[in-house]
Short mmCIF file of C-alpha atoms in Angstrom, two decimals:
data_model
loop_
_atom_site.label_atom_id
_atom_site.label_comp_id
_atom_site.label_asym_id
_atom_site.label_seq_id
_atom_site.Cartn_x
_atom_site.Cartn_y
_atom_site.Cartn_z
CA MET A 1 -8.49 87.18 -30.70
CA VAL A 2 -5.37 87.70 -32.55
CA GLU A 3 -5.64 89.32 -36.05
CA GLU A 4 -4.37 87.20 -39.00
CA GLY A 5 -1.10 88.68 -40.43
CA VAL A 6 -0.46 90.97 -37.24
CA GLY A 7 3.10 90.54 -36.23
CA GLY A 8 3.58 90.79 -32.58
CA ASP A 9 5.67 94.00 -33.14
CA GLU A 10 2.54 95.67 -34.21
CA ARG A 11 0.39 94.18 -31.65
CA THR A 12 2.58 95.43 -29.01
CA LEU A 13 2.65 98.83 -30.11
CA THR A 14 -1.00 99.04 -30.54
CA ALA A 15 -1.58 97.60 -27.17
CA TYR A 16 0.42 100.24 -25.56
CA LEU A 17 -1.31 103.30 -28.08
CA TYR A 18 -4.30 101.85 -26.01
CA SER A 19 -2.92 101.52 -22.53
CA ILE A 20 -3.99 103.94 -19.53
CA ARG A 21 -0.43 105.46 -19.35
CA PHE A 22 -0.22 106.46 -23.14
CA LEU A 23 -4.08 107.46 -23.44
CA ALA A 24 -3.81 109.79 -20.07
CA GLY A 25 -1.04 111.41 -21.67
CA VAL A 26 -3.14 112.49 -24.57
CA GLU A 27 -5.81 113.51 -22.69
CA GLU A 28 -3.24 115.73 -20.18
CA GLY A 29 -2.33 117.34 -23.40
CA ARG A 30 1.28 116.13 -23.42
CA TRP A 31 1.04 114.37 -27.00
CA ALA A 32 -1.29 113.55 -29.75
CA VAL A 33 -1.03 110.90 -32.25
CA LEU A 34 -1.04 112.49 -35.87
CA HIS A 35 -0.80 109.47 -37.94
CA TYR A 36 -0.23 105.53 -37.02
CA GLU A 37 -0.02 103.14 -39.80
CA PHE A 38 2.40 100.42 -38.97
CA PRO A 39 5.82 100.38 -38.55
CA VAL A 40 5.09 104.27 -38.85
CA LEU A 41 4.09 106.42 -35.81
CA VAL A 42 4.07 110.42 -36.18
CA VAL A 43 3.28 112.13 -32.70
CA ARG A 44 3.04 115.80 -31.84
CA ILE A 45 4.55 116.84 -28.34
CA PHE A 46 3.51 119.53 -26.57
CA GLY A 47 6.43 120.80 -24.05
CA GLN A 48 6.05 123.16 -21.11
CA ASP A 49 8.18 125.27 -18.79
CA PHE A 50 8.12 124.98 -15.38
CA SER A 51 5.27 127.46 -14.82
CA GLY A 52 3.28 125.96 -17.86
CA LEU A 53 2.75 129.67 -19.68
CA MET A 54 5.08 128.76 -22.49
CA SER A 55 4.57 125.74 -24.52
CA VAL A 56 6.03 124.80 -27.51
CA SER A 57 5.11 121.46 -29.92
CA MET A 58 7.17 119.43 -32.15
CA ASP A 59 6.46 116.48 -34.58
CA PHE A 60 8.44 113.24 -34.31
CA GLN A 61 8.28 110.28 -36.61
CA LEU A 62 8.74 107.00 -34.88
CA LEU A 63 9.49 103.62 -36.99
CA CYS A 64 8.94 100.66 -34.89
CA ASP A 65 9.75 97.29 -36.75
CA GLY A 66 10.48 95.16 -33.94
CA PHE A 67 9.23 96.74 -31.33
CA PRO A 68 9.96 96.34 -28.18
CA VAL A 69 12.88 94.33 -28.73
CA THR A 70 14.32 96.80 -31.24
CA PRO A 71 14.30 100.36 -29.83
CA PRO A 72 12.44 102.71 -32.56
CA PHE A 73 14.10 104.82 -34.88
CA VAL A 74 13.17 108.09 -34.09
CA GLN A 75 13.46 111.64 -36.22
CA HIS A 76 12.41 115.10 -36.00
CA TRP A 77 9.35 115.62 -38.51
CA ASP A 78 7.25 118.04 -40.12
CA HIS A 79 3.72 116.17 -40.62
CA ALA A 80 2.49 118.72 -43.16
CA THR A 81 5.55 118.25 -45.64
CA GLY A 82 6.14 114.53 -44.81
CA GLN A 83 9.95 115.45 -44.23
CA ARG A 84 12.44 116.02 -41.49
CA PRO A 85 13.22 119.57 -40.81
CA THR A 86 16.77 121.26 -41.34
CA PRO A 87 18.38 120.71 -37.86
CA PRO A 88 18.15 123.75 -35.63
CA THR A 89 21.46 126.24 -35.07
CA SER A 90 22.71 127.35 -31.67
CA ASN A 91 20.41 130.49 -32.53
CA GLU A 92 17.34 128.18 -32.63
CA GLY A 93 17.32 126.03 -29.43
CA PRO A 94 19.33 125.57 -26.14
CA PRO A 95 22.39 123.15 -26.52
CA GLY A 96 20.58 119.81 -25.72
CA VAL A 97 17.89 120.06 -28.17
CA ILE A 98 20.79 121.28 -30.76
CA ASP A 99 22.54 117.91 -30.03
CA ALA A 100 19.81 115.60 -30.23
CA LEU A 101 18.45 117.04 -33.33
CA LYS A 102 22.12 117.49 -35.15
CA ALA A 103 22.65 115.90 -38.30
CA TRP A 104 24.38 112.87 -38.22
CA ASN A 105 25.24 109.43 -39.99
CA HIS A 106 24.68 105.94 -38.23
CA ASN A 107 26.53 104.20 -41.32
CA LYS A 108 28.40 107.04 -42.82
CA GLN A 109 25.42 107.32 -45.40
CA GLU A 110 22.09 107.49 -43.51
CA TYR A 111 20.86 110.06 -40.99
CA GLY A 112 20.85 108.13 -37.45
CA GLY A 113 17.82 109.67 -35.71
CA ILE A 114 17.53 111.88 -32.86
CA TYR A 115 20.75 111.51 -31.11
CA ARG A 116 19.77 110.48 -27.46
CA PRO A 117 20.87 106.75 -25.75
CA TRP A 118 17.00 105.77 -26.11
CA GLN A 119 17.23 105.78 -29.96
CA ARG A 120 17.46 102.85 -32.06
CA TYR A 121 20.98 103.79 -34.04
CA ALA A 122 22.49 106.42 -31.21
CA ALA A 123 22.18 103.76 -28.63
CA ILE A 124 24.78 101.90 -30.34
CA HIS A 125 26.79 104.85 -31.59
CA ASN A 126 29.89 104.50 -29.18
CA GLY A 127 27.97 102.22 -27.05
CA TRP A 128 26.14 104.84 -25.49
CA ALA A 129 23.53 103.09 -24.33
CA ALA A 130 25.73 100.99 -21.99
CA LYS A 131 27.13 104.42 -20.95
CA ARG A 132 23.63 105.76 -20.05
CA PRO A 133 21.53 102.70 -18.72
CA ASP A 134 19.23 104.95 -17.20
CA LEU A 135 18.10 106.61 -20.63
CA ALA A 136 18.39 103.63 -22.75
CA TRP A 137 15.61 101.73 -24.33
CA ARG A 138 14.99 98.45 -23.10
CA ARG A 139 12.40 95.95 -24.21
CA ASP A 140 10.65 96.02 -20.86
CA ARG A 141 10.17 99.61 -20.84
CA HIS A 142 6.98 101.34 -21.96
CA LEU A 143 6.39 103.37 -24.88
CA THR A 144 5.54 106.29 -23.02
CA PHE A 145 9.49 106.11 -21.50
CA ILE A 146 10.27 107.39 -25.01
CA MET A 147 7.38 109.89 -25.09
CA GLY A 148 8.31 111.27 -21.74
CA GLU A 149 11.82 111.91 -23.42
CA LEU A 150 10.30 113.59 -26.22
CA TYR A 151 8.75 115.61 -23.80
CA ALA A 152 11.60 116.57 -21.78
CA LEU A 153 13.31 117.67 -24.80
CA VAL A 154 10.34 120.06 -26.37
CA SER A 155 9.76 121.28 -22.84
CA GLU A 156 13.83 122.28 -22.71
CA GLN A 157 12.78 124.00 -25.84
CA ALA A 158 10.05 125.74 -24.25
CA VAL A 159 12.47 127.12 -21.20
CA TRP A 160 14.50 128.18 -23.84
CA ALA A 161 11.88 130.10 -26.12
CA ASP A 162 10.76 131.57 -22.83
CA SER A 163 14.16 132.72 -21.74
CA ARG A 164 14.41 134.64 -25.54
CA THR A 165 11.23 136.02 -24.99
CA ALA A 166 11.90 137.85 -21.58
CA ALA A 167 15.34 138.70 -22.71
CA MET B 1 -4.70 86.38 -22.28
CA ASP B 2 -1.95 86.93 -25.32
CA GLU B 3 -1.61 90.34 -26.95
CA GLY B 4 -4.24 90.18 -29.48
CA GLU B 5 -7.07 89.69 -26.85
CA VAL B 6 -5.41 92.44 -24.63
CA ILE B 7 -6.06 94.75 -28.18
CA GLU B 8 -9.43 93.73 -28.38
CA LYS B 9 -10.37 93.96 -24.32
CA GLU B 10 -8.47 97.47 -24.54
CA ARG B 11 -10.88 98.35 -27.36
CA GLY B 12 -14.08 97.32 -26.03
CA GLN B 13 -13.42 99.26 -23.04
CA LEU B 14 -12.90 102.23 -25.12
CA ASN B 15 -15.79 101.91 -26.63
CA ASP B 16 -17.64 102.05 -23.22
CA SER B 17 -18.34 105.63 -22.81
CA ASP B 18 -19.25 105.51 -19.02
CA ILE B 19 -16.23 103.43 -18.04
CA ILE B 20 -12.67 105.45 -16.95
CA ARG B 21 -9.76 103.30 -16.76
CA VAL B 22 -7.53 104.35 -13.98
CA GLU B 23 -3.94 103.44 -13.17
CA VAL B 24 -3.04 104.35 -9.53
CA GLU B 25 0.69 104.43 -7.86
CA CYS B 26 0.13 103.86 -4.24
CA GLU B 27 2.89 104.50 -1.47
CA GLY B 28 4.73 101.84 -0.66
CA SER B 29 3.74 99.96 -3.53
CA PRO B 30 6.09 99.59 -6.39
CA GLU B 31 3.43 98.34 -9.00
CA PRO B 32 0.80 100.93 -10.19
CA HIS B 33 -2.85 99.24 -9.78
CA ALA B 34 -4.97 99.51 -12.60
CA VAL B 35 -8.87 99.81 -12.13
CA GLU B 36 -11.83 100.76 -13.51
CA VAL B 37 -14.56 103.19 -12.36
CA ARG B 38 -17.83 104.82 -13.65
CA ASP B 39 -17.67 108.47 -14.91
CA SER B 40 -19.92 109.52 -12.22
CA GLU B 41 -20.01 112.52 -9.73
CA GLY B 42 -19.05 109.48 -7.14
CA MET B 43 -16.10 108.15 -9.28
CA VAL B 44 -13.67 109.41 -6.46
CA GLU B 45 -15.64 107.62 -3.51
CA GLU B 46 -16.07 104.40 -6.33
CA LEU B 47 -12.47 104.63 -6.47
CA ARG B 48 -11.43 104.64 -2.97
CA LYS B 49 -13.41 101.92 -2.42
CA ALA B 50 -12.06 99.69 -5.34
CA LEU B 51 -8.74 100.53 -3.99
CA LYS B 52 -9.44 99.98 -0.43
CA LEU B 53 -7.88 103.48 0.85
CA GLU B 54 -7.62 104.36 4.25
CA PRO B 55 -9.49 107.79 5.20
CA ASP B 56 -6.23 109.97 5.27
CA VAL B 57 -4.83 108.44 2.02
CA LEU B 58 -5.41 111.55 -0.80
CA LEU B 59 -5.51 111.09 -4.51
CA PHE B 60 -3.73 113.25 -6.77
CA GLU B 61 -3.70 113.32 -10.69
CA ARG B 62 -0.15 112.97 -11.77
CA ASP B 63 1.67 116.65 -11.60
CA LYS B 64 -1.49 118.09 -10.52
CA GLY B 65 -1.46 120.34 -7.24
CA GLU B 66 -4.72 119.44 -5.50
CA PRO B 67 -6.03 116.08 -4.20
CA LEU B 68 -9.05 115.14 -5.95
CA THR B 69 -12.52 115.84 -4.56
CA GLY B 70 -14.84 115.18 -6.76
CA SER B 71 -15.14 113.85 -10.22
CA ILE B 72 -13.04 114.44 -13.35
CA ARG B 73 -15.92 114.25 -16.10
CA GLY B 74 -14.92 113.30 -19.70
CA ARG B 75 -11.77 111.59 -19.19
CA LYS B 76 -10.78 108.18 -20.29
CA ALA B 77 -7.70 107.57 -18.78
CA LEU B 78 -6.01 108.39 -15.65
CA ARG B 79 -2.89 108.44 -13.67
CA LEU B 80 -3.17 108.82 -10.43
CA VAL B 81 -1.05 109.00 -6.94
CA ALA B 82 -2.36 107.53 -3.83
CA HIS B 83 -0.43 109.47 -0.95
CA ARG B 84 -0.68 110.55 2.79
CA SER B 85 0.88 113.74 2.35
CA LYS B 86 -0.41 116.66 0.88
CA GLN B 87 2.80 118.24 0.24
CA ILE B 88 6.46 117.29 0.42
CA THR B 89 9.22 119.73 1.03
CA VAL B 90 12.04 118.94 -1.37
CA GLN B 91 15.47 119.78 -0.26
CA VAL B 92 17.69 120.09 -3.57
CA ARG B 93 21.55 119.95 -2.81
CA TYR B 94 23.94 121.39 -5.35
CA GLU B 95 27.58 122.51 -4.64
CA HIS B 96 27.58 124.46 -1.75
CA ARG B 97 24.06 125.56 -2.03
CA THR B 98 20.76 123.81 -1.00
CA GLU B 99 17.50 125.17 -1.95
CA GLN B 100 13.90 123.93 -1.21
CA GLU B 101 10.27 124.12 -2.14
CA THR B 102 7.15 122.10 -1.53
CA PHE B 103 5.31 119.74 -4.05
CA PRO B 104 2.36 117.74 -4.08
CA PRO B 105 3.60 113.94 -3.91
CA SER B 106 2.25 113.77 -7.40
CA LYS B 107 4.82 116.09 -8.82
CA THR B 108 7.09 113.95 -11.42
CA VAL B 109 10.87 114.22 -10.81
CA PHE B 110 10.86 115.83 -14.29
CA LYS B 111 8.96 119.06 -12.85
CA VAL B 112 11.00 119.36 -9.78
CA LEU B 113 14.27 119.17 -11.93
CA GLN B 114 12.61 121.99 -14.17
CA TRP B 115 12.21 123.97 -10.89
CA ALA B 116 15.65 123.35 -9.63
CA VAL B 117 17.19 124.38 -12.69
CA SER B 118 15.25 127.50 -13.18
CA LYS B 119 15.35 131.08 -11.72
CA LYS B 120 13.28 129.95 -8.88
CA GLY B 121 15.90 126.96 -7.79
CA PHE B 122 19.61 127.22 -8.95
CA ASN B 123 19.45 129.24 -12.17
CA LEU B 124 21.52 127.01 -14.17
CA ASP B 125 22.40 128.12 -17.82
CA PRO B 126 20.83 126.14 -20.61
CA THR B 127 24.15 123.98 -20.80
CA LEU B 128 24.37 123.21 -17.29
CA ALA B 129 20.67 123.09 -17.09
CA ALA B 130 20.81 119.90 -20.09
CA LYS B 131 23.10 118.18 -18.02
CA ALA B 132 21.14 118.25 -14.54
CA ASN B 133 19.78 115.03 -13.12
CA LEU B 134 18.43 114.64 -9.38
CA MET B 135 19.64 111.54 -7.50
CA LEU B 136 18.99 110.18 -4.02
CA PRO B 137 21.72 110.95 -1.57
CA GLY B 138 24.15 107.74 -1.69
CA THR B 139 23.26 106.70 -4.97
CA ASP B 140 24.66 107.05 -8.59
CA THR B 141 21.73 106.55 -10.83
CA PRO B 142 19.56 109.54 -11.77
CA LEU B 143 16.05 109.15 -10.66
CA PRO B 144 13.54 108.43 -13.69
CA ARG B 145 12.39 111.72 -14.80
CA ASP B 146 8.38 110.13 -15.10
CA GLY B 147 8.59 108.93 -11.42
CA VAL B 148 6.72 110.86 -9.08
CA ILE B 149 8.06 112.20 -5.66
CA GLY B 150 6.19 110.49 -3.58
CA SER B 151 7.07 107.31 -4.55
CA TYR B 152 10.50 107.75 -2.86
CA THR B 153 9.41 108.82 0.40
CA GLN B 154 8.41 106.48 3.38
CA PRO B 155 5.09 106.47 5.19
CA GLY B 156 5.29 109.66 7.28
CA GLN B 157 8.14 111.19 5.52
CA ARG B 158 7.40 114.59 4.76
CA VAL B 159 10.93 115.95 3.63
CA LEU B 160 12.91 114.50 0.61
CA VAL B 161 16.57 115.13 0.05
CA LEU B 162 17.86 115.09 -3.23
CA ASP B 163 20.87 115.62 -4.97
CA LEU B 164 21.39 117.76 -8.17
CA THR B 165 24.38 116.17 -10.45
CA LEU B 166 25.63 116.95 -13.65
CA LYS B 167 26.02 114.09 -16.36
CA ASP B 168 27.07 115.20 -19.84
CA PHE B 169 24.03 114.97 -22.33
CA THR B 170 26.67 114.54 -25.41
CA ASN B 171 28.02 111.41 -26.00
CA GLY B 172 31.67 111.93 -25.20
#
C-alpha cells in the first residue's frame, strides 16, 4: 500500500535503504545510517586499507530530493555538530581525498559538494559525468553505487593513515 | 507491485526474525538471484537447494576468503557469490611489469585494486594510486569497483588477466 503524501523519490530511496545489498553493507560494517528524514540521509562510512588492520570512518550527508532521477547532493559531514567539517589540507589526507573534499562553489556562491563525477553538482561541472560515465550517476544505479564510492574514498584515507603510521 | 508495496513487503520481511534475505551472483548469470532462507544451522544447504546449485559450486560471502560451509547466524541480509573455483589467479599488468596474486572469486575489483597499488603489488605513490583502475585487456572502460572478480571469468577459467591503467581523478 502506498503511503499518502509520500513522493516517488522518498519511496524509492526508502526501498533502497531496506534492500539486501544496502543492509548487507550495514551488517558487513562498511556503513551505517545515522539519520534519515527524507530528503536528508546521514551515513557513516568505515573504510579500510588492504590488510583490514587500519580503519577510518567519515560521515556524509546526502540530500536525495528527486532521487533517483536527480543525483544526490553529497557533502562531508560532522554528525555531532551538524556541520560540514573544514576541508582537509595536503598534510591531512591523500591527493584523491583532498580533491574530493575541497571547497568549491557550483554556482559561484554555494558549496558544490563532494567533487566526484557521481555527485549532483560535480557531475555537471565542465561536463564531468560525460567524461567519466563509469563514475557517473545513472537513475538505474543502486544507492549502494554511491555508498561504494564513498567507501573507496574513506578507504583511500585509511591507506594514507596507515602509511603515516608506518613512516 | 508498486514501490510502496515493495517497501511494505521489505518491512514485513525485516520483522521476520527467522528469515535471511540473500542476493546471490552466480557464475555466468548477469543478474543476481534473490532468495530467502531460514536462519538455521542448515541455511547453506537450504540455500543450495533453492538455487539448484550443482555439488561442485561453492558459495562465498562477498570479499570474504573461505567458502561458506555452516550457517551465518544473526544476519538479516547477505550478498553471496556462487562459483566453481575456490581461488582465481589474478595477473595484473602495469607498464613492463606483471604482478600476480590468488584471490577467491568473491573478492571485489576494489579489493584487488587495493592490493595492486599497495606495497604487495606495484607500490604506487598516493597520487598514482588515486588514478589507478583495473580493466580487462582490450577494453577502455574501468571495471566497476563493486564487481566481483569471479564474474569476469569463464567457466573453468582459473587465471584472470587485468591491466592497471591510470585515469586522472581530477576534473581536468
